[in-house]
Every structure is written in structure tokens, then in C-alpha cells.
Coordinates of C-alpha atoms in Angstrom, one line a residue:
X178 CA -6.2 -2.0 -101.5
X179 CA -5.2 -0.8 -98.0
X180 CA -5.4 2.6 -96.5
X181 CA -2.1 4.5 -96.2
X182 CA -0.7 5.5 -92.9
X183 CA -1.1 9.2 -93.8
X184 CA -4.7 8.6 -94.8
X185 CA -5.5 7.3 -91.3
X186 CA -4.8 10.6 -89.7
X187 CA -7.8 12.0 -91.5
X188 CA -10.2 10.1 -89.3
X189 CA -8.5 11.1 -85.9
X190 CA -10.3 14.5 -85.5
X191 CA -13.6 12.8 -86.2
X192 CA -13.1 10.2 -83.5
X193 CA -12.1 12.7 -80.9
X194 CA -15.2 14.9 -81.7
X195 CA -17.5 11.9 -81.3
X196 CA -15.9 11.0 -78.0
X197 CA -16.3 14.5 -76.5
X198 CA -20.0 14.7 -77.6
X199 CA -20.7 11.3 -75.9
X200 CA -19.1 12.3 -72.6
X201 CA -21.1 15.6 -72.6
X202 CA -24.5 13.8 -72.9
X203 CA -23.5 11.2 -70.4
X204 CA -22.7 13.8 -67.8
X205 CA -25.9 15.7 -68.5
X206 CA -27.9 12.6 -67.9
X207 CA -26.3 11.9 -64.6
X208 CA -26.9 15.5 -63.4
X209 CA -30.6 15.3 -64.2
X210 CA -31.0 12.0 -62.2
X211 CA -29.1 13.3 -59.2
X212 CA -31.3 14.6 -56.4
X213 CA -30.2 16.9 -53.5
X214 CA -30.0 15.2 -50.1
X215 CA -33.0 16.0 -48.0
X216 CA -32.3 18.1 -44.9
X217 CA -32.6 16.4 -41.5
X218 CA -35.4 18.2 -39.7
X219 CA -34.1 16.9 -36.4
X220 CA -30.5 18.1 -36.8
X221 CA -29.8 20.8 -34.2
X222 CA -28.3 24.1 -35.1
X223 CA -24.5 24.2 -34.9
X224 CA -23.4 25.3 -31.4
X225 CA -22.8 29.0 -31.1
X226 CA -20.1 28.6 -28.4
X227 CA -19.4 26.8 -25.1
X228 CA -21.8 27.2 -22.2
X229 CA -19.8 27.7 -19.1
X230 CA -20.6 26.1 -15.8
X231 CA -21.5 28.3 -12.8
X232 CA -18.5 27.5 -10.7
X233 CA -18.3 29.1 -7.3
X234 CA -14.9 28.3 -6.0
X235 CA -13.7 29.6 -2.7
X236 CA -10.1 30.4 -2.4
X237 CA -8.4 28.2 0.1
X238 CA -6.8 30.0 3.0
X239 CA -3.0 30.1 2.9
X240 CA -1.3 27.1 4.5
X241 CA 0.3 27.9 7.8
X242 CA 3.9 26.8 8.6
X243 CA 3.7 23.5 10.4
X244 CA 7.4 23.3 11.2
X245 CA 8.8 26.8 12.1
X246 CA 12.2 25.3 13.1
X247 CA 12.7 24.0 9.6
X248 CA 11.5 27.3 8.1
X249 CA 14.2 29.1 10.0
X250 CA 16.9 26.5 9.7
X251 CA 20.1 26.9 7.6
X252 CA 21.4 23.4 8.1
X253 CA 20.4 20.0 9.6
X254 CA 22.0 21.0 12.8
X255 CA 19.4 23.8 13.3
X256 CA 16.7 21.1 13.6
X257 CA 16.0 19.2 16.9
X258 CA 18.0 16.1 17.4
X259 CA 16.3 12.7 17.3
X260 CA 15.5 11.5 20.8
X261 CA 18.4 9.5 22.2
X262 CA 16.1 6.4 22.8
X263 CA 15.1 6.4 19.1
X264 CA 18.5 7.1 17.5
X265 CA 19.5 4.4 15.0
X266 CA 22.9 2.7 15.5
X267 CA 25.8 4.8 14.4
X268 CA 26.8 2.0 12.1
X269 CA 24.0 1.1 9.8
X270 CA 22.4 -2.3 10.5
X271 CA 23.4 -5.0 8.0
X272 CA 19.8 -5.2 6.7
X273 CA 18.7 -2.9 3.9
X274 CA 15.8 -0.8 5.2
X275 CA 14.7 1.3 2.2
X276 CA 11.3 3.0 2.9
X277 CA 9.3 4.4 0.0
X278 CA 6.7 7.1 0.6
X279 CA 4.6 8.2 -2.3
X280 CA 3.4 11.8 -2.7
X281 CA 0.9 13.5 -5.1
X282 CA -0.9 16.2 -3.1
X283 CA -0.8 18.2 0.1
X284 CA 2.7 19.0 1.3
X285 CA 1.9 19.3 5.1
X286 CA 1.0 15.6 5.4
X287 CA 4.1 14.5 3.5
X288 CA 6.3 16.7 5.7
X289 CA 4.7 15.2 8.8
X290 CA 5.1 11.6 7.8
X291 CA 8.8 12.1 6.9
X292 CA 9.5 13.9 10.2
X293 CA 7.7 11.3 12.2
X294 CA 9.7 8.4 10.7
X295 CA 13.0 10.3 11.3
X296 CA 12.0 11.1 14.9
X297 CA 11.1 7.4 15.4
X298 CA 14.6 6.4 14.4
X299 CA 14.4 5.7 10.7
X300 CA 17.7 6.7 9.0
X301 CA 17.0 9.7 6.7
X302 CA 19.2 8.2 4.0
X303 CA 16.9 5.2 3.8
X304 CA 13.8 7.2 3.2
X305 CA 12.8 7.7 -0.4
X306 CA 10.0 10.2 -1.2
X307 CA 8.5 9.3 -4.5
X308 CA 7.2 12.4 -6.1
X309 CA 4.2 11.4 -8.2
X310 CA 2.8 14.8 -9.1
X311 CA 3.0 14.8 -12.8
X312 CA 4.8 18.2 -12.7
X313 CA 8.2 16.8 -14.1
X314 CA 11.0 18.9 -12.6
X315 CA 8.9 21.9 -11.6
X316 CA 9.2 21.2 -7.8
X317 CA 13.0 20.6 -8.1
X318 CA 13.4 23.9 -9.8
X319 CA 11.2 25.7 -7.2
X320 CA 8.6 26.8 -9.8
X321 CA 5.5 25.8 -7.8
X322 CA 4.0 27.8 -4.9
X323 CA 2.8 26.4 -1.6
X324 CA -0.9 26.8 -2.6
X325 CA -0.4 24.5 -5.5
X326 CA -1.7 21.0 -4.5
X327 CA 1.4 19.4 -6.1
X328 CA 3.9 21.5 -4.3
X329 CA 6.7 20.0 -2.2
X330 CA 9.8 21.6 -0.6
X331 CA 12.8 20.0 -2.3
X332 CA 15.3 22.0 -0.3
X333 CA 13.7 21.1 3.1
X334 CA 13.4 17.4 2.3
X335 CA 16.9 16.9 0.7
X336 CA 19.1 19.5 2.5
X337 CA 17.6 19.8 5.9
X338 CA 15.8 16.5 6.5
X339 CA 18.4 14.7 4.3
X340 CA 16.0 12.2 2.7
X341 CA 16.0 11.2 -1.0
X342 CA 13.5 12.2 -3.7
X343 CA 12.9 10.2 -6.9
X344 CA 10.3 11.2 -9.4
X345 CA 7.9 9.2 -11.5
X346 CA 8.1 10.0 -15.3
X347 CA 4.4 11.0 -15.2
X348 CA 1.4 10.9 -12.9
X349 CA 0.8 7.3 -11.8
X350 CA -2.2 5.6 -10.3
X351 CA -1.9 3.9 -7.0
X352 CA -1.4 0.5 -8.6
X353 CA 1.2 1.9 -11.0
X354 CA 3.0 3.6 -8.1
X355 CA 3.2 0.3 -6.3
X356 CA 4.8 -1.3 -9.4
X357 CA 7.2 1.6 -9.6
X358 CA 8.4 0.7 -6.0
X359 CA 8.7 -2.9 -7.1
X360 CA 10.7 -1.9 -10.2
X361 CA 13.0 0.3 -8.1
X362 CA 13.6 -2.5 -5.7
X363 CA 14.4 -5.0 -8.5
X364 CA 16.7 -2.5 -10.2
X365 CA 18.5 -2.0 -6.9
X366 CA 18.8 -5.7 -6.1
X367 CA 16.7 -5.5 -3.0
X368 CA 15.2 -8.6 -1.5
X369 CA 12.5 -6.6 0.4
X370 CA 11.5 -3.0 1.0
X371 CA 9.2 -1.0 3.1
X372 CA 6.6 1.4 1.9
X373 CA 4.2 3.7 3.7
X374 CA 1.2 5.8 3.0
X375 CA 1.8 9.6 3.2
X376 CA -1.3 10.3 5.2
X377 CA 0.0 8.6 8.4
X378 CA 2.1 9.7 11.4
X379 CA 4.1 7.4 13.5
X380 CA 5.9 7.2 16.8
X381 CA 7.6 4.5 18.9
X382 CA 6.0 2.5 21.8
X383 CA 7.7 4.7 24.4
X384 CA 5.7 3.1 27.2
X385 CA 6.5 -0.5 26.4
X386 CA 9.3 -2.6 27.9
X387 CA 11.8 -3.8 26.9
X388 CA 11.9 -0.6 24.8
X389 CA 12.9 -0.6 21.1
X390 CA 12.4 2.2 18.6
X391 CA 9.9 1.8 15.8
X392 CA 12.8 1.5 13.4
X393 CA 14.5 -1.2 15.3
X394 CA 11.3 -3.2 15.8
X395 CA 10.9 -3.1 12.0
X396 CA 14.4 -4.4 11.6
X397 CA 13.6 -7.2 14.0
X398 CA 10.8 -8.2 11.7
X399 CA 13.3 -8.6 8.8
X400 CA 15.5 -10.7 11.0
X401 CA 12.6 -12.9 12.0
X402 CA 11.8 -13.6 8.3
X403 CA 15.4 -14.7 7.7
X404 CA 15.4 -17.3 10.4
X405 CA 15.6 -20.9 9.0
X406 CA 12.5 -22.0 10.8
X407 CA 10.4 -19.0 10.0
X408 CA 6.8 -20.1 9.0
X409 CA 7.8 -23.7 9.2
X410 CA 4.8 -25.9 10.1
X411 CA 4.6 -29.0 12.3
X412 CA 5.3 -31.2 9.4
X413 CA 8.5 -29.4 8.6
X414 CA 7.2 -27.6 5.5
X415 CA 8.5 -24.0 5.3
X416 CA 6.0 -21.4 4.2
X417 CA 6.6 -18.3 2.2
X418 CA 5.5 -14.8 3.0
X419 CA 4.4 -12.1 0.6
X420 CA 3.9 -9.0 2.8
X421 CA 4.2 -8.0 6.4
X422 CA 1.5 -5.6 7.6
X423 CA 2.1 -2.9 10.3
X424 CA -1.4 -1.5 10.9
X425 CA -2.7 -2.9 7.6
X426 CA -0.6 -1.5 4.8
X427 CA -0.1 1.9 6.3
X428 CA 3.4 0.6 6.7
X429 CA 4.4 -2.6 4.9
X430 CA 7.4 -4.8 4.3
X431 CA 7.2 -6.3 0.8
X432 CA 8.9 -9.5 -0.5
X433 CA 10.2 -8.6 -3.9
X434 CA 10.3 -12.1 -5.3
X435 CA 6.8 -13.0 -4.3
X436 CA 5.3 -9.8 -5.8
X437 CA 7.3 -10.3 -9.0
X438 CA 6.2 -14.0 -9.3
X439 CA 2.5 -12.9 -9.1
X440 CA 3.1 -10.2 -11.8
X441 CA 2.9 -7.2 -9.5
X442 CA -0.2 -5.1 -9.0
X443 CA -3.0 -5.0 -11.5
X444 CA -2.7 -1.6 -13.1
X445 CA -6.2 -1.9 -14.7
X446 CA -7.5 -1.5 -11.1
X447 CA -5.9 1.8 -10.5
X448 CA -7.0 2.8 -7.0
X449 CA -9.6 1.3 -4.6
X450 CA -9.9 -2.4 -4.8
X451 CA -6.4 -2.9 -6.2
X452 CA -5.1 -3.8 -2.7
X453 CA -8.0 -6.3 -2.3
X454 CA -7.0 -7.9 -5.6
X455 CA -3.3 -8.0 -4.7
X456 CA -3.7 -9.4 -1.2
X457 CA -6.3 -11.9 -2.3
X458 CA -4.0 -13.3 -5.0
X459 CA -1.2 -13.6 -2.4
X460 CA -3.6 -15.7 -0.3
X461 CA -4.8 -17.8 -3.2
X462 CA -1.3 -18.7 -4.0
X463 CA -0.4 -19.7 -0.4
X464 CA 1.7 -16.8 0.6
X465 CA 1.5 -15.7 4.3
X466 CA 0.7 -12.1 5.2
X467 CA 1.7 -11.7 8.9
X468 CA 0.6 -8.8 11.0
X469 CA 3.4 -7.1 12.9
X470 CA 3.8 -4.3 15.4
X471 CA 6.6 -1.8 15.3
X472 CA 5.0 1.2 16.8
X473 CA 2.0 3.4 16.7
X474 CA 0.8 4.3 13.2
X475 CA -2.1 6.8 12.8
X476 CA -4.2 7.4 9.8
X477 CA -4.4 11.2 9.7
X478 CA -6.0 14.0 7.8
X479 CA -4.2 17.0 9.0
X480 CA -0.8 18.0 10.4
X481 CA 0.1 18.6 14.0
X482 CA 0.3 22.3 14.7
X483 CA 4.1 22.2 15.2
X484 CA 6.1 19.1 14.2
X485 CA 8.6 20.0 16.9
X486 CA 6.6 17.8 19.3
X487 CA 7.6 14.7 17.4
X488 CA 11.2 15.2 18.6
X489 CA 10.0 14.9 22.2
X490 CA 11.6 17.9 23.8
X491 CA 10.4 20.2 26.6
X492 CA 11.1 23.7 27.8
X493 CA 13.7 24.2 30.5
X494 CA 12.0 27.4 31.5
X495 CA 8.5 28.5 30.4
X496 CA 9.6 32.1 30.1
X497 CA 12.4 31.2 27.8
X498 CA 10.1 30.2 25.0
X499 CA 7.9 32.4 22.8
X500 CA 4.3 31.5 23.4
X501 CA 2.7 34.5 21.7
X502 CA 0.6 33.7 18.7
X503 CA 1.4 30.0 18.8
X504 CA 1.0 27.1 21.1
X505 CA 3.3 26.7 24.1
X506 CA 6.7 25.5 23.2
X507 CA 6.8 27.0 19.8
X508 CA 10.1 28.3 18.3
X509 CA 10.9 32.0 18.6
X510 CA 11.9 32.9 15.1
X511 CA 13.4 36.2 16.3
X512 CA 16.4 34.4 17.9
X513 CA 19.6 35.0 16.0
X514 CA 20.6 31.3 15.9
X515 CA 17.8 28.8 15.5
X516 CA 19.9 25.9 16.7
X517 CA 21.5 27.7 19.6
X518 CA 18.4 29.4 20.9
X519 CA 16.2 26.3 20.6
X520 CA 18.7 23.9 22.3
X521 CA 19.5 26.3 25.1
X522 CA 15.9 26.7 26.0
X523 CA 14.9 23.0 25.7
X524 CA 15.9 19.6 26.9
X525 CA 15.0 16.0 26.0
X526 CA 11.7 15.0 27.5
X527 CA 11.1 11.9 29.6
X528 CA 10.5 8.8 27.5
X529 CA 6.9 7.7 28.0
X530 CA 6.1 10.7 30.1
X531 CA 3.3 13.3 30.0
X532 CA 4.6 14.8 26.7
X533 CA 4.4 11.4 25.1
X534 CA 0.8 10.9 26.4
X535 CA -0.3 14.2 25.0
X536 CA 1.3 13.5 21.6
X537 CA -0.4 10.1 21.4
X538 CA -3.8 11.6 22.5
X539 CA -3.5 14.3 19.9
X540 CA -2.7 12.0 17.0
X541 CA -5.4 9.6 18.2
X542 CA -8.0 12.4 18.0
X543 CA -6.8 13.5 14.5
X544 CA -7.3 9.9 13.4
X545 CA -10.8 9.8 14.9
X546 CA -11.6 13.1 13.2
X547 CA -10.7 11.4 9.9
X548 CA -12.9 8.4 10.6
X549 CA -15.8 10.7 11.4
X550 CA -15.4 12.7 8.2
X551 CA -17.9 11.7 5.5
X552 CA -15.2 12.1 2.9
X553 CA -12.1 10.7 4.7
X554 CA -9.7 12.0 2.1
X555 CA -10.9 15.6 2.3
X556 CA -7.4 16.7 3.0
X557 CA -6.7 16.3 -0.7
X558 CA -8.9 19.2 -1.5
X559 CA -7.4 21.9 0.8
X560 CA -5.3 23.5 -1.9
X561 CA -6.6 24.9 -5.1
X562 CA -4.0 27.4 -6.2
X563 CA -1.3 27.2 -8.8
X564 CA -3.1 28.6 -11.8
X565 CA -0.5 29.8 -14.4
X566 CA 2.2 27.6 -12.9
X567 CA 4.0 24.8 -14.9
X568 CA 1.8 21.7 -15.5
X569 CA -1.2 23.4 -13.8
X570 CA -4.3 21.2 -13.7
X571 CA -7.6 22.5 -12.5
X572 CA -8.0 21.2 -8.9
X573 CA -11.7 20.5 -9.2
X574 CA -11.3 18.8 -12.5
X575 CA -8.5 16.7 -11.1
X576 CA -10.6 15.5 -8.3
X577 CA -13.5 14.8 -10.6
X578 CA -11.3 12.8 -13.0
X579 CA -9.8 11.0 -10.1
X580 CA -13.2 9.9 -8.8
X581 CA -14.2 8.8 -12.3
X582 CA -11.0 6.8 -12.6
X583 CA -11.5 5.2 -9.2
X584 CA -15.1 4.2 -10.2
X585 CA -13.9 2.6 -13.4
X586 CA -11.2 0.7 -11.6
X587 CA -13.6 -0.6 -9.0
X588 CA -15.9 -1.9 -11.8
X589 CA -13.0 -3.6 -13.5
X590 CA -12.1 -5.4 -10.4
X591 CA -15.7 -6.6 -9.9
X592 CA -15.9 -7.9 -13.4
X593 CA -12.5 -9.5 -13.0
X594 CA -13.6 -11.7 -10.1
X595 CA -17.4 -11.6 -10.7
X596 CA -17.7 -10.3 -7.1
X597 CA -18.3 -7.0 -5.4
X598 CA -16.3 -6.3 -2.3
X599 CA -12.9 -6.9 -0.8
X600 CA -13.6 -10.5 0.4
X601 CA -12.6 -12.0 -3.0
X602 CA -11.1 -15.3 -1.8
X603 CA -14.0 -15.8 0.6
X604 CA -16.3 -15.7 -2.5
X605 CA -14.8 -19.1 -3.5
X606 CA -12.7 -18.0 -6.4
X607 CA -9.2 -19.1 -6.9
X608 CA -6.1 -18.2 -9.0
X609 CA -7.0 -18.6 -12.6
X610 CA -10.6 -17.6 -12.2
X611 CA -9.9 -14.0 -13.3
X612 CA -12.3 -12.9 -16.0
X613 CA -13.8 -16.4 -16.2
X614 CA -16.6 -16.4 -13.7
X615 CA -20.2 -15.0 -13.9
X616 CA -21.5 -12.4 -11.5
X617 CA -22.3 -13.8 -8.0
X618 CA -25.0 -12.8 -5.6
X619 CA -23.2 -9.6 -4.6
X620 CA -24.5 -8.1 -7.9
X621 CA -28.0 -6.9 -8.3
X622 CA -30.3 -9.8 -9.2
X623 CA -31.1 -10.1 -12.9
X624 CA -34.6 -9.1 -14.0
X625 CA -37.2 -11.9 -13.9
X626 CA -37.7 -13.8 -17.1
X627 CA -40.8 -13.0 -19.1
X628 CA -43.4 -15.7 -19.3
X629 CA -43.8 -17.2 -22.8

């Protein structure tokens, strides 16, 4: 005889009670067996707060005005004219002569290199300053002060000197910046382009005959590369070029197709050593790297006292120029019309004359001073202001991070080729050996093996 459905409900409370009692004793057993974790006697006390470094930072002196004429100018006509012997043709040459100049820190050197190229005949509309400061549009909007390392004068560059400015989307390493130039060239259908370091100053060979400006000599190099027999050997085989050097790569002419075919610059090697890698790969792949001469190119660490001297003018009458508080020949900012007062009291100097010799001697000495400096790029540390301004970055921290990044990139390049130093091809490696070779003798010898 079976149990009815209603009778089954009688046992439900009993079953639930037994289940609850079982869970209780199981939980009690687990708690008795559990032991507290022992304390680690070596664990330090939690930090009470940051310990600050004892930083003694000297405030850099205010930057002087290295181009008073530009500071007082209202329009391009208020600036000195390009010397007649350097002026580019009124109608632009058929060749495209775009020149990229990258900028990150220290406005005085950027201003100097731009003015020197213009004075040497380079058309301003072909000069492209690539602002690589990481400060987005802060410079364009005039939000940074001159003591900020990343400051540049947008108005002076674009409205007075009439050059172009393009900005990177964020701060780039040197290798990334080079690929940015290459990308810009590809997007603008350029076959070749020039690029220059910002810490150089240039002028034409005024004392050489037949005379040609630095710009026109650079154009001649382009024309030479386009000749049918350029780099053709005795067997009739035509060679290909990758880059044309003017004083190493202080000024360079780049073959867009060649650099693209090789994959551009290795961005894993951000700074020092990336040029060694790029130029070694060009050589390994059979591309020529001719050395050319367009003019004098100086590796500099500071600006001339007054950039007026690059325009190669001289005083008509010594008493007509203000010499108080500045070097002889400086502009008198009290004159009502900068252009009128300056041009009335000056005339074009003699090409290759004493003024040219003095300019060349001064730039040569500045270059020597840079070579004698233990830290050749000390110019990058001459501004440490800008705190509180948009995209501010501690100047000392920036320099420290930069040096760490440089060091890492150098080590990557050494591991890539198994070799220390810039003479990569001479070490016997070839294209395809990247990341596949063991360390060579340029590395520290391995420790001696232990005897069994």
C-alpha cells in the first residue's frame, strides 16, 4: 500500500532540519582546521609617504633676442633681403626641393638654421619645420613662453620668414621622425626630399668660382642624379642611390623609393645608432651613398649674436647704426620704421669679402666649441621653464628619460647585429642577419668556463 501525496509532505520539515544540522557541523570542522597565515618577519612597513630628492635647480637666465630685426618687424619687407648672389630664380626651378627641419627643443637654434637656409637661397615656401614637441597646438595658439624648452615662434616662422610648419601627432623619437618625413614625402608624391638637422648653420661658398648659391648647388645634385648615365659603371650597369650626403647627414637628399623598399628606419632603435643601422642596410643592399658639396654646413651649439649677419649687409656709415649695448651693426629698435631705417643705413656687402670671412670664422669657432664640449648637445639643457603651461614636462626628467631611451635603443641595435659600433657592414654581417648572429668580439669576452 503506497503513501499518499499528502502524507509525503509530513517528512519535508524533517529532511530540511537534518540538512541544516549537517551544514553547521561541516562548517565548524573547517573553521577548527583553518590556521591563520604566519606574518612575514621580513616584510617592510608600508611606506609613510614619498621621499623627495634634493634637487637644486638653477633657473636658466632669460634667452636674449638673437634676431632684433625680426622682433621689430611687422611684415616680411621689414627683414633684410636675401643677398642678390643667393636669391633663387624668380620662377621656381622644375625640381621639387622640399626641405624638412625637425624641432623639439631650443628655439634659438631652429631660428638660426631656418634663417641661414633662407639667406643661402632656399625658397622659404619649400622649407617645412616639423614641430616635434609633443605640445599639440600649444605653440600655434601662443600658450608657451620663450623659457619653455618646447617653445617656438609660430608668427615669426610663418608670417615673417614665410616657411611652413607641420606638427607630429605626438613626441617622436629620431627614427620615428625620419619615417614621418618619409611618410609626408610619399603622401605628397615626392621622388626625393631634403632634410636637415636643426643644430646646424649654413652659408654658400662665396669665395668659390664659378659661384653658385648653396641652394642652386643642391639643385644641381638633383639634376645630376637624373642623368641617364648617373652611377653607370664600365660594364654599362646602372647603379641606384639611397641618400646624398652634404657634410654627413647634416643636410641630406633622400631617395623615397629606396628608403621605402628597405622598410624605412628601424623605430626600435630610437636615437643614436639608428643612422648606423639605416646607412649600413643601404650599403648591404647595394645602394650608393654619394658625398656632395653644396656649401658650408656647421654643427653648432649656440646662435650667432645677431642673425642679421647671415644676410651679408654692412653699414654705409658707422655713426648711422646703433652700437650701444650690442655688437656693431645691430639694429636700432628706436627707429620708427624697421625696414626704412635699416635699409637706409646699410648696403649689400661684397661677396666673399671681409664680412664673409668673419662670418665663416665665427661659425667655425662655434663648431669647434661644440666639439670641445664634453656633452656636445648641452644646448638642449639651456631652458628649464614652462612649469604650469600646457603639456609641461619636467626638463630634468625629460633629459633623464631621453638618455635612458637612447641607451635602450643602442643596446637593441647591438643585439640586432651582434656588434657594437657603427661599422656594422665591416663586421661581416649582411642583409638578413638581423637578430640571427651571436655577439662578436666587440662585446666583453664571456667568463672562462669552469674546470670539471
